[in-house]
Amino acid sequence: MSYTVSEFITLRLKQLGCRHVFGVPGTSCSDFIDALMADEDMHFINTVNELEAGYAADGYGRQGALGAVTVAYGVGTLSMANGIASALTERVPLIVINGGPTDKDWRIEAEYDVRFSHGTGFGKTDLKVFASLALAAEEIRTLDNAAAIIDELLTTAIEGSGPVYLEIPQNLWKQPIGEFSPNLQYTPKRFTAGQAQFNHTAHSLLRTATRPVVLLGAELIRFGLVEEAMRFVEFQQLPFYTTMLSKSLVSEDHPLFCGVYDSDLAPSTITQGVESADAVIALGCLFGIDHRHLVVTLGNKLCRVAYHKAMQGKTVLPALSLGAALETLNALPLLNTTARHIPSVAGLSYVERRAQWQGKLARKPFGLGHDDIFAAIGEFITEVTAPYYVCLDTCLASFPGADIPLTDVQCFLANPVWLSIGQGTPAALGAHFATGKRPLIVTGDGGFQMVAQTFSTFVKYNIPAIIVIIDNGSYAIEQFLIDESFFTKPDVEALPYVLLNGWKYENMPHVYNGGLGLRVTDYAGLLGALNYAHARPDQPCVIAAQIPMKDLPAENRRFLGLE
């Protein structure tokens, strides 16, 4: 059977577990979208705008399958660049499929100085931009060896766990691809040069440690290595933590699970448990600004491996793959039988996990704050039986969100390394299509206003997402980072440029022709709204949780000396 270029790419996506392609239609990619629509196993998810499409593909790719996105050349691709940067930074396998200008377009521009549609007139802008935002970028101008080039690109996305970029002239979509292998066949690269040195380092640290811990990261999910990591943890009986990027990697009911180390502002039980350790083995962790204090202060007590790079302190060890490192760790004998204190949080509620902060939960008839919102969500999640996928947008709520108790696995998404405000809501769209789980989104009002049109996509595809908007009328996280005195001094006013135009979020269903809209101002009201939305699994719901502008999560209050 002969395959066109469009049909071949569609086939390869299916073989890699990708059944949904996100995008906004344009003439440059319409022939590819037609091929997707003609395949009963594939679905083209038409988003409202290109940034939403990029974020959605990012959210999809975090769930174990390849993400995919296609939008119009130039005006579309450049609009979604931030979503692809998110995937690059947080190592998400994803492919950008772009229909580009034809040879005729380039010739006429060069000879007559006449722009083609969406061209900048300054060369191959899309290719140049995405070459810096992807692990690899390819422009195919002839079909000779095209199938092999595409296969190599897809292999790079999977093995490197990151985005790649493919550009094909729009007049080639319906052309025959030529000969190709029926299946995408490749041998995953595995680096073992650092195995012996890593083994010696880990063995030495664990053999003498009295307070060892393990940090488990998102790469374990990307490459299906969670079981191997837990075999090591359980055999050595080591307390383990996750990062925010890998929260719910395993059930948080596990007796050795001690919490999420999201930063040095985490609850004291967590910061003390990790930062006072005399040996930390970090497996598949990506470290961002919130981990700088930890990594620098631990020094040589930190032994880590992620994405083929192993280190002890500042020393880079020979190249090593995470799978090869786990082989080494699982071959170690039981290294230390000293009784250890395991500060487990298994079975603890949100309130119990944060019990060391007295007075942080208002629980007043007419009051609501950051911690109250998450206490209500924690209570709700614990009581319902249906699986929810929790998506936490970047905002001040990132800190208390780490303590939501989750007993389901791989049901949490955040953007803690790239830290892009607005990512959470459209990323939840992609996570839903990948997992089938119902999204429960927590977002600041500033981030939500950037991507509010995603609510329309939820309505269109009957996705019963529950969106809790922390409505304080400002970019509160920016206010905190720029001038924290606003939160400590009653007479200090907010910076004028962090203030938002107040939206009546509860009225959004009238604009977007579907869904539910609610506004709450206290704990009981929020818990009731969550249960009201839960009982209506056929439509999305937006809940505006109104809180005072000067409210802060407990972590931030402690940082300012208010706790």
CSV table of N, CA, C and O in Angstrom, one decimal, residues 390 396 516 529 532:
chain,number,residue,atom,x,y,z
A,390,VAL,N,-5.4,16.4,38.6
A,390,VAL,CA,-5.2,17.8,39.2
A,390,VAL,C,-4.2,18.5,38.4
A,390,VAL,O,-3.0,18.1,38.2
A,396,LEU,N,0.8,31.8,43.3
A,396,LEU,CA,1.2,31.7,44.7
A,396,LEU,C,0.6,30.3,45.2
A,396,LEU,O,1.2,29.8,46.2
A,516,LEU,N,-21.0,25.5,33.4
A,516,LEU,CA,-21.6,26.1,34.7
A,516,LEU,C,-20.6,27.1,35.2
A,516,LEU,O,-19.4,27.1,35.0
A,529,ALA,N,-19.7,23.9,46.0
A,529,ALA,CA,-19.5,24.1,44.6
A,529,ALA,C,-18.8,22.9,43.9
A,529,ALA,O,-19.2,22.5,42.8
A,532,TYR,N,-21.2,20.1,43.7
A,532,TYR,CA,-22.2,20.5,42.7
A,532,TYR,C,-21.7,20.2,41.3
A,532,TYR,O,-22.4,19.6,40.5
